[in-house]
Amino acid sequence: MEDENETAVTEFVLIGYSGRPKTRMGLIAFLTAVYSVTIAGNVLIILGTIADPRLHNPMYFFLSNLSFLDIGYSTSSIPQAIANLLVDRPTMSFVMCYMQMNSGVWLGTTECFLLAVMAYDRLIAISSPLHYMLIMNKRLCIQLAAGTWSSAFFLGVIPNYVMPARFCGRNVINHFTCEFIAVMKLACSDTSKRQLLMFFIGSLTLLAPFAFILFSYLCIIVAVLRIHSSGGRLKAFSTCGSHLTVVTIFFGTAIFSYIQPQTKTTHELDKAISLFYGTVTPMLNPLIYTLRNQEVKGALRKLMVS
């Protein structure tokens, strides 16, 4: 008879908060509200940037990309998480779980690269305002956007198929979605090489874009300080404030989760942080950009009354 520990896993059981009925009900209401606001807010930003000719420039092209990305990112996990919270013993097939895990990794990695591209866009806009539209032309913007999506797929998803983990015996995920780290804790194959690869890829996809963003903002600060008028300096800083806020929230939680030694157990803090960057951040992005950006607010008002 085949040993149980060698039995290939065909489905996963997600126990996130299965023993806490009140917590589950609260999370269902919370996730439903968050998902509704996320979809509505990001769809409005996309429609507003398309409808208003004043927003047909590189900054809002990348903002629309971010909104489209956040719609996909939240949709890849939140509806399934709500469905899992509605039952006492939620299960997902191995294939569906692996697809959800890889889509989350792909979209999360894409956001890292896209936020770095947006920092570069702000750097060019402030340091070379007269040549901004010449440098950030339509062709380059499309190439940068396509590059973020394709590079993220190559670095985030392909390694999971080139160096697949083996799952046998244990199939209970202490989470409410097939989150990458939570799933990999169940691998029964030797994960030492995989962990080394994960750290290397994590450095490329998290630390490298974050370092580039910090360098860009140092250059932006130097360029802004050269502006003689206080009004000009304030306007320059205001165009960067929304992006910097999003960067701080997203990279802060992602780096805390992924760039640290991994254990075989999932703690409550890990689930809370995963919940934050996987669900709350996509909701905050449109709110932050809308509240801090007069042009976006104007476009949305125009869209509402048209």
JSON list of N, CA and C in Angstrom, two decimals, residues 77-106:
[
{"chain": "A", "resi": 77, "resn": "SER", "atom": "N", "xyz": [-8.74, 36.78, -6.62]},
{"chain": "A", "resi": 77, "resn": "SER", "atom": "CA", "xyz": [-8.74, 36.20, -5.27]},
{"chain": "A", "resi": 77, "resn": "SER", "atom": "C", "xyz": [-9.99, 36.48, -4.45]},
{"chain": "A", "resi": 78, "resn": "ILE", "atom": "N", "xyz": [-10.54, 37.69, -4.51]},
{"chain": "A", "resi": 78, "resn": "ILE", "atom": "CA", "xyz": [-11.61, 38.05, -3.58]},
{"chain": "A", "resi": 78, "resn": "ILE", "atom": "C", "xyz": [-12.89, 37.23, -3.78]},
{"chain": "A", "resi": 79, "resn": "PRO", "atom": "N", "xyz": [-13.44, 37.10, -5.01]},
{"chain": "A", "resi": 79, "resn": "PRO", "atom": "CA", "xyz": [-14.67, 36.29, -5.14]},
{"chain": "A", "resi": 79, "resn": "PRO", "atom": "C", "xyz": [-14.50, 34.86, -4.63]},
{"chain": "A", "resi": 80, "resn": "GLN", "atom": "N", "xyz": [-13.34, 34.25, -4.92]},
{"chain": "A", "resi": 80, "resn": "GLN", "atom": "CA", "xyz": [-13.10, 32.89, -4.44]},
{"chain": "A", "resi": 80, "resn": "GLN", "atom": "C", "xyz": [-12.96, 32.86, -2.93]},
{"chain": "A", "resi": 81, "resn": "ALA", "atom": "N", "xyz": [-12.33, 33.89, -2.36]},
{"chain": "A", "resi": 81, "resn": "ALA", "atom": "CA", "xyz": [-12.19, 33.96, -0.90]},
{"chain": "A", "resi": 81, "resn": "ALA", "atom": "C", "xyz": [-13.56, 34.06, -0.23]},
{"chain": "A", "resi": 82, "resn": "ILE", "atom": "N", "xyz": [-14.46, 34.85, -0.81]},
{"chain": "A", "resi": 82, "resn": "ILE", "atom": "CA", "xyz": [-15.82, 34.97, -0.26]},
{"chain": "A", "resi": 82, "resn": "ILE", "atom": "C", "xyz": [-16.54, 33.63, -0.33]},
{"chain": "A", "resi": 83, "resn": "ALA", "atom": "N", "xyz": [-16.40, 32.95, -1.47]},
{"chain": "A", "resi": 83, "resn": "ALA", "atom": "CA", "xyz": [-17.03, 31.63, -1.63]},
{"chain": "A", "resi": 83, "resn": "ALA", "atom": "C", "xyz": [-16.48, 30.63, -0.61]},
{"chain": "A", "resi": 84, "resn": "ASN", "atom": "N", "xyz": [-15.17, 30.69, -0.35]},
{"chain": "A", "resi": 84, "resn": "ASN", "atom": "CA", "xyz": [-14.56, 29.78, 0.63]},
{"chain": "A", "resi": 84, "resn": "ASN", "atom": "C", "xyz": [-15.04, 30.06, 2.05]},
{"chain": "A", "resi": 85, "resn": "LEU", "atom": "N", "xyz": [-15.30, 31.33, 2.35]},
{"chain": "A", "resi": 85, "resn": "LEU", "atom": "CA", "xyz": [-15.74, 31.69, 3.70]},
{"chain": "A", "resi": 85, "resn": "LEU", "atom": "C", "xyz": [-17.19, 31.30, 3.95]},
{"chain": "A", "resi": 86, "resn": "LEU", "atom": "N", "xyz": [-17.94, 31.02, 2.88]},
{"chain": "A", "resi": 86, "resn": "LEU", "atom": "CA", "xyz": [-19.36, 30.67, 3.03]},
{"chain": "A", "resi": 86, "resn": "LEU", "atom": "C", "xyz": [-19.59, 29.22, 3.44]},
{"chain": "A", "resi": 87, "resn": "VAL", "atom": "N", "xyz": [-18.56, 28.39, 3.30]},
{"chain": "A", "resi": 87, "resn": "VAL", "atom": "CA", "xyz": [-18.71, 26.97, 3.64]},
{"chain": "A", "resi": 87, "resn": "VAL", "atom": "C", "xyz": [-17.74, 26.59, 4.75]},
{"chain": "A", "resi": 88, "resn": "ASP", "atom": "N", "xyz": [-18.08, 25.50, 5.46]},
{"chain": "A", "resi": 88, "resn": "ASP", "atom": "CA", "xyz": [-17.26, 25.07, 6.60]},
{"chain": "A", "resi": 88, "resn": "ASP", "atom": "C", "xyz": [-15.97, 24.40, 6.17]},
{"chain": "A", "resi": 89, "resn": "ARG", "atom": "N", "xyz": [-16.01, 23.70, 5.04]},
{"chain": "A", "resi": 89, "resn": "ARG", "atom": "CA", "xyz": [-14.80, 22.99, 4.58]},
{"chain": "A", "resi": 89, "resn": "ARG", "atom": "C", "xyz": [-14.56, 23.30, 3.10]},
{"chain": "A", "resi": 90, "resn": "PRO", "atom": "N", "xyz": [-14.06, 24.49, 2.82]},
{"chain": "A", "resi": 90, "resn": "PRO", "atom": "CA", "xyz": [-13.85, 24.87, 1.42]},
{"chain": "A", "resi": 90, "resn": "PRO", "atom": "C", "xyz": [-12.70, 24.09, 0.79]},
{"chain": "A", "resi": 91, "resn": "THR", "atom": "N", "xyz": [-12.90, 23.64, -0.42]},
{"chain": "A", "resi": 91, "resn": "THR", "atom": "CA", "xyz": [-11.86, 22.92, -1.14]},
{"chain": "A", "resi": 91, "resn": "THR", "atom": "C", "xyz": [-11.67, 23.52, -2.53]},
{"chain": "A", "resi": 92, "resn": "MET", "atom": "N", "xyz": [-10.47, 23.35, -3.06]},
{"chain": "A", "resi": 92, "resn": "MET", "atom": "CA", "xyz": [-10.17, 23.75, -4.43]},
{"chain": "A", "resi": 92, "resn": "MET", "atom": "C", "xyz": [-9.33, 22.66, -5.07]},
{"chain": "A", "resi": 93, "resn": "SER", "atom": "N", "xyz": [-9.59, 22.39, -6.34]},
{"chain": "A", "resi": 93, "resn": "SER", "atom": "CA", "xyz": [-8.79, 21.40, -7.04]},
{"chain": "A", "resi": 93, "resn": "SER", "atom": "C", "xyz": [-7.35, 21.89, -7.15]},
{"chain": "A", "resi": 94, "resn": "PHE", "atom": "N", "xyz": [-6.44, 20.95, -7.31]},
{"chain": "A", "resi": 94, "resn": "PHE", "atom": "CA", "xyz": [-5.03, 21.30, -7.43]},
{"chain": "A", "resi": 94, "resn": "PHE", "atom": "C", "xyz": [-4.81, 22.28, -8.58]},
{"chain": "A", "resi": 95, "resn": "VAL", "atom": "N", "xyz": [-5.44, 22.00, -9.72]},
{"chain": "A", "resi": 95, "resn": "VAL", "atom": "CA", "xyz": [-5.25, 22.84, -10.91]},
{"chain": "A", "resi": 95, "resn": "VAL", "atom": "C", "xyz": [-5.77, 24.25, -10.67]},
{"chain": "A", "resi": 96, "resn": "MET", "atom": "N", "xyz": [-6.97, 24.37, -10.10]},
{"chain": "A", "resi": 96, "resn": "MET", "atom": "CA", "xyz": [-7.55, 25.69, -9.86]},
{"chain": "A", "resi": 96, "resn": "MET", "atom": "C", "xyz": [-6.74, 26.47, -8.84]},
{"chain": "A", "resi": 97, "resn": "CYS", "atom": "N", "xyz": [-6.27, 25.78, -7.81]},
{"chain": "A", "resi": 97, "resn": "CYS", "atom": "CA", "xyz": [-5.46, 26.44, -6.79]},
{"chain": "A", "resi": 97, "resn": "CYS", "atom": "C", "xyz": [-4.15, 26.94, -7.38]},
{"chain": "A", "resi": 98, "resn": "TYR", "atom": "N", "xyz": [-3.53, 26.11, -8.21]},
{"chain": "A", "resi": 98, "resn": "TYR", "atom": "CA", "xyz": [-2.25, 26.49, -8.83]},
{"chain": "A", "resi": 98, "resn": "TYR", "atom": "C", "xyz": [-2.45, 27.68, -9.78]},
{"chain": "A", "resi": 99, "resn": "MET", "atom": "N", "xyz": [-3.57, 27.68, -10.49]},
{"chain": "A", "resi": 99, "resn": "MET", "atom": "CA", "xyz": [-3.86, 28.80, -11.40]},
{"chain": "A", "resi": 99, "resn": "MET", "atom": "C", "xyz": [-4.07, 30.09, -10.61]},
{"chain": "A", "resi": 100, "resn": "GLN", "atom": "N", "xyz": [-4.81, 30.01, -9.50]},
{"chain": "A", "resi": 100, "resn": "GLN", "atom": "CA", "xyz": [-5.03, 31.20, -8.68]},
{"chain": "A", "resi": 100, "resn": "GLN", "atom": "C", "xyz": [-3.73, 31.71, -8.09]},
{"chain": "A", "resi": 101, "resn": "MET", "atom": "N", "xyz": [-2.89, 30.79, -7.62]},
{"chain": "A", "resi": 101, "resn": "MET", "atom": "CA", "xyz": [-1.61, 31.17, -7.05]},
{"chain": "A", "resi": 101, "resn": "MET", "atom": "C", "xyz": [-0.74, 31.89, -8.08]},
{"chain": "A", "resi": 102, "resn": "ASN", "atom": "N", "xyz": [-0.64, 31.32, -9.27]},
{"chain": "A", "resi": 102, "resn": "ASN", "atom": "CA", "xyz": [0.22, 31.90, -10.30]},
{"chain": "A", "resi": 102, "resn": "ASN", "atom": "C", "xyz": [-0.31, 33.23, -10.83]},
{"chain": "A", "resi": 103, "resn": "SER", "atom": "N", "xyz": [-1.64, 33.35, -10.93]},
{"chain": "A", "resi": 103, "resn": "SER", "atom": "CA", "xyz": [-2.20, 34.62, -11.39]},
{"chain": "A", "resi": 103, "resn": "SER", "atom": "C", "xyz": [-1.93, 35.72, -10.36]},
{"chain": "A", "resi": 104, "resn": "GLY", "atom": "N", "xyz": [-2.01, 35.38, -9.07]},
{"chain": "A", "resi": 104, "resn": "GLY", "atom": "CA", "xyz": [-1.70, 36.36, -8.04]},
{"chain": "A", "resi": 104, "resn": "GLY", "atom": "C", "xyz": [-0.25, 36.80, -8.08]},
{"chain": "A", "resi": 105, "resn": "VAL", "atom": "N", "xyz": [0.66, 35.83, -8.29]},
{"chain": "A", "resi": 105, "resn": "VAL", "atom": "CA", "xyz": [2.09, 36.15, -8.38]},
{"chain": "A", "resi": 105, "resn": "VAL", "atom": "C", "xyz": [2.35, 37.03, -9.60]},
{"chain": "A", "resi": 106, "resn": "TRP", "atom": "N", "xyz": [1.75, 36.66, -10.73]},
{"chain": "A", "resi": 106, "resn": "TRP", "atom": "CA", "xyz": [1.96, 37.43, -11.98]},
{"chain": "A", "resi": 106, "resn": "TRP", "atom": "C", "xyz": [1.48, 38.87, -11.82]}
]
